[in-house]
Amino acid sequence: MATQMDLAGKPKRDDWHTYFMKIATQVGSRSTCDRKHVGAVIVRDKTILSTGYNGSVRGLPHCDESGHDMEDGHCVRTVHAEANAIVQAAKNGVAIDSAEIYITASPCWNCFKLIANAGIKTIYFGEFYRDERIYKTAAAAGIKLVDMSRQKES
């Protein structure tokens, strides 16, 4: 991959949103379910507070070791990336109220509700994943959704 250059011929730096989404993608590379690799990064004031990826309950077998636990066409063995990032923040005593979260895929309905109740104010996501309810509820709750695949805010 070629490095992009600015007008002065210096390597071009990524903007903050691209930077944090790239980190979320890297975090997602740790996912242990091969059906979907998702990463999440919780940020406030351009500082990373917590990260998470989709993986099994701590200490239990992973999909890549024991196979998938399927219900209604979905693997339910894993804890989602967003939930893991929120849990890691809580476990380590890190306040995430009024933070932002970068996720490689938009949150499912249950993760969206966790994000909202954790006080996160902006959700940046890299691709849309399944649940349209997040749009109406985000608007009603004052949570900003940013689809980075389209580079526009909603």
C-alpha positions as a Markdown table, in Angstrom:
| # | Residue | x | y | z |
|---|---|---|---|---|
| 1 | Met | 0.0 | 0.0 | 0.0 |
| 2 | Ala | 1.5 | 3.3 | -1.1 |
| 3 | Thr | 1.8 | 6.1 | 1.4 |
| 4 | Gln | -0.2 | 9.2 | 0.5 |
| 5 | Met | 1.7 | 12.4 | 0.3 |
| 6 | Asp | 0.5 | 15.9 | 1.1 |
| 7 | Leu | 1.2 | 18.9 | -1.1 |
| 8 | Ala | 4.6 | 19.5 | 0.5 |
| 9 | Gly | 5.6 | 15.9 | -0.3 |
| 10 | Lys | 5.4 | 14.7 | 3.3 |
| 11 | Pro | 3.4 | 11.6 | 4.3 |
| 12 | Lys | -0.2 | 12.5 | 4.9 |
| 13 | Arg | -1.6 | 11.8 | 8.3 |
| 14 | Asp | -4.9 | 10.1 | 8.8 |
| 15 | Asp | -7.7 | 12.3 | 10.3 |
| 16 | Trp | -8.7 | 11.2 | 13.9 |
| 17 | His | -11.8 | 9.3 | 12.7 |
| 18 | Thr | -9.9 | 7.2 | 10.2 |
| 19 | Tyr | -7.1 | 6.6 | 12.7 |
| 20 | Phe | -9.6 | 5.3 | 15.4 |
| 21 | Met | -11.5 | 3.2 | 12.8 |
| 22 | Lys | -8.2 | 1.6 | 11.7 |
| 23 | Ile | -7.5 | 0.7 | 15.3 |
| 24 | Ala | -10.9 | -0.8 | 15.6 |
| 25 | Thr | -10.2 | -2.9 | 12.5 |
| 26 | Gln | -6.9 | -4.1 | 14.1 |
| 27 | Val | -8.7 | -4.9 | 17.3 |
| 28 | Gly | -11.2 | -6.9 | 15.3 |
| 29 | Ser | -8.4 | -9.1 | 14.0 |
| 30 | Arg | -8.4 | -10.7 | 17.5 |
| 31 | Ser | -12.0 | -12.0 | 17.0 |
| 32 | Thr | -12.4 | -15.7 | 17.5 |
| 33 | Cys | -15.6 | -16.2 | 15.4 |
| 34 | Asp | -14.7 | -16.5 | 11.8 |
| 35 | Arg | -18.3 | -15.6 | 10.7 |
| 36 | Lys | -17.5 | -11.9 | 11.4 |
| 37 | His | -14.5 | -10.1 | 12.8 |
| 38 | Val | -15.7 | -7.0 | 14.6 |
| 39 | Gly | -13.6 | -4.5 | 16.7 |
| 40 | Ala | -14.6 | -1.6 | 18.9 |
| 41 | Val | -12.7 | 1.3 | 20.3 |
| 42 | Ile | -14.1 | 3.7 | 23.0 |
| 43 | Val | -12.6 | 7.2 | 22.8 |
| 44 | Arg | -12.9 | 10.5 | 24.7 |
| 45 | Asp | -10.9 | 13.6 | 23.9 |
| 46 | Lys | -8.8 | 11.7 | 21.3 |
| 47 | Thr | -7.7 | 9.2 | 24.0 |
| 48 | Ile | -8.5 | 5.5 | 23.8 |
| 49 | Leu | -10.4 | 4.4 | 26.9 |
| 50 | Ser | -11.2 | 0.8 | 26.0 |
| 51 | Thr | -11.2 | -1.8 | 23.2 |
| 52 | Gly | -13.2 | -5.0 | 22.5 |
| 53 | Tyr | -13.6 | -7.6 | 19.9 |
| 54 | Asn | -16.2 | -10.4 | 19.4 |
| 55 | Gly | -15.1 | -13.5 | 21.3 |
| 56 | Ser | -16.5 | -16.2 | 23.6 |
| 57 | Val | -17.2 | -15.8 | 27.3 |
| 58 | Arg | -13.8 | -15.6 | 29.1 |
| 59 | Gly | -12.4 | -19.1 | 29.8 |
| 60 | Leu | -14.8 | -20.9 | 27.5 |
| 61 | Pro | -14.1 | -22.4 | 24.1 |
| 62 | His | -14.0 | -20.1 | 21.1 |
| 63 | Cys | -15.8 | -20.7 | 17.7 |
| 64 | Asp | -12.4 | -21.3 | 16.0 |
| 65 | Glu | -11.8 | -24.1 | 18.6 |
| 66 | Ser | -15.2 | -25.7 | 19.1 |
| 67 | Gly | -17.4 | -24.5 | 16.2 |
| 68 | His | -20.4 | -22.1 | 16.2 |
| 69 | Asp | -23.4 | -22.1 | 18.5 |
| 70 | Met | -26.1 | -21.2 | 16.1 |
| 71 | Glu | -29.6 | -19.8 | 16.8 |
| 72 | Asp | -31.8 | -18.4 | 14.0 |
| 73 | Gly | -28.9 | -18.2 | 11.6 |
| 74 | His | -26.6 | -16.3 | 14.1 |
| 75 | Cys | -23.7 | -17.5 | 16.1 |
| 76 | Val | -24.5 | -16.7 | 19.7 |
| 77 | Arg | -21.3 | -18.1 | 21.3 |
| 78 | Thr | -19.6 | -14.8 | 21.3 |
| 79 | Val | -19.9 | -11.6 | 23.3 |
| 80 | His | -20.0 | -8.7 | 20.8 |
| 81 | Ala | -17.1 | -6.2 | 20.4 |
| 82 | Glu | -19.1 | -3.3 | 21.7 |
| 83 | Ala | -20.2 | -5.2 | 24.8 |
| 84 | Asn | -16.7 | -6.4 | 25.5 |
| 85 | Ala | -15.3 | -2.8 | 25.2 |
| 86 | Ile | -18.0 | -1.5 | 27.7 |
| 87 | Val | -17.3 | -4.4 | 30.0 |
| 88 | Gln | -13.5 | -3.9 | 29.9 |
| 89 | Ala | -14.0 | -0.2 | 30.7 |
| 90 | Ala | -16.2 | -1.1 | 33.7 |
| 91 | Lys | -13.8 | -3.9 | 34.9 |
| 92 | Asn | -10.9 | -1.4 | 34.9 |
| 93 | Gly | -12.9 | 1.5 | 36.5 |
| 94 | Val | -12.8 | 3.6 | 33.3 |
| 95 | Ala | -15.7 | 6.1 | 33.0 |
| 96 | Ile | -17.1 | 6.2 | 29.4 |
| 97 | Asp | -20.0 | 8.6 | 29.8 |
| 98 | Ser | -20.1 | 11.1 | 27.0 |
| 99 | Ala | -17.5 | 9.1 | 25.0 |
| 100 | Glu | -17.5 | 8.1 | 21.4 |
| 101 | Ile | -17.3 | 4.5 | 20.0 |
| 102 | Tyr | -15.8 | 3.3 | 16.7 |
| 103 | Ile | -17.1 | 0.0 | 15.6 |
| 104 | Thr | -16.2 | -1.8 | 12.4 |
| 105 | Ala | -19.9 | -2.7 | 12.0 |
| 106 | Ser | -23.0 | -0.9 | 13.2 |
| 107 | Pro | -24.3 | -2.3 | 16.6 |
| 108 | Cys | -27.0 | -4.9 | 16.8 |
| 109 | Trp | -30.1 | -3.9 | 18.7 |
| 110 | Asn | -28.9 | -5.2 | 22.1 |
| 111 | Cys | -25.4 | -3.7 | 21.8 |
| 112 | Phe | -27.0 | -0.4 | 20.7 |
| 113 | Lys | -29.0 | -0.3 | 23.9 |
| 114 | Leu | -25.9 | -1.1 | 26.0 |
| 115 | Ile | -24.0 | 1.8 | 24.2 |
| 116 | Ala | -26.9 | 4.2 | 24.9 |
| 117 | Asn | -27.2 | 3.3 | 28.5 |
| 118 | Ala | -23.4 | 3.6 | 29.0 |
| 119 | Gly | -23.8 | 7.3 | 28.0 |
| 120 | Ile | -21.8 | 7.1 | 24.8 |
| 121 | Lys | -22.9 | 10.0 | 22.6 |
| 122 | Thr | -21.5 | 9.2 | 19.2 |
| 123 | Ile | -21.3 | 5.9 | 17.3 |
| 124 | Tyr | -19.0 | 5.7 | 14.3 |
| 125 | Phe | -19.4 | 2.5 | 12.3 |
| 126 | Gly | -17.7 | 1.1 | 9.2 |
| 127 | Glu | -20.5 | -0.9 | 7.6 |
| 128 | Phe | -24.2 | -1.3 | 8.3 |
| 129 | Tyr | -25.2 | -4.5 | 10.1 |
| 130 | Arg | -28.8 | -5.7 | 10.2 |
| 131 | Asp | -30.9 | -3.5 | 12.5 |
| 132 | Glu | -32.6 | -0.3 | 11.2 |
| 133 | Arg | -34.1 | 0.4 | 14.7 |
| 134 | Ile | -30.9 | 2.0 | 15.8 |
| 135 | Tyr | -31.5 | 5.1 | 13.5 |
| 136 | Lys | -34.9 | 6.1 | 15.0 |
| 137 | Thr | -33.9 | 5.3 | 18.6 |
| 138 | Ala | -30.5 | 7.2 | 18.2 |
| 139 | Ala | -32.4 | 10.3 | 17.0 |
| 140 | Ala | -34.8 | 10.1 | 19.9 |
| 141 | Ala | -32.0 | 9.5 | 22.5 |
| 142 | Gly | -29.7 | 12.3 | 21.1 |
| 143 | Ile | -27.0 | 9.8 | 20.0 |
| 144 | Lys | -25.2 | 10.7 | 16.8 |
| 145 | Leu | -24.7 | 7.9 | 14.3 |
| 146 | Val | -21.9 | 8.3 | 11.7 |
| 147 | Asp | -21.7 | 5.8 | 8.8 |
| 148 | Met | -18.0 | 6.0 | 7.9 |
| 149 | Ser | -18.5 | 3.9 | 4.8 |
| 150 | Arg | -20.5 | 6.8 | 3.4 |
| 151 | Gln | -18.5 | 9.5 | 5.2 |
| 152 | Lys | -21.7 | 11.3 | 6.1 |
| 153 | Glu | -23.5 | 11.9 | 9.4 |
| 154 | Ser | -27.0 | 10.9 | 10.2 |
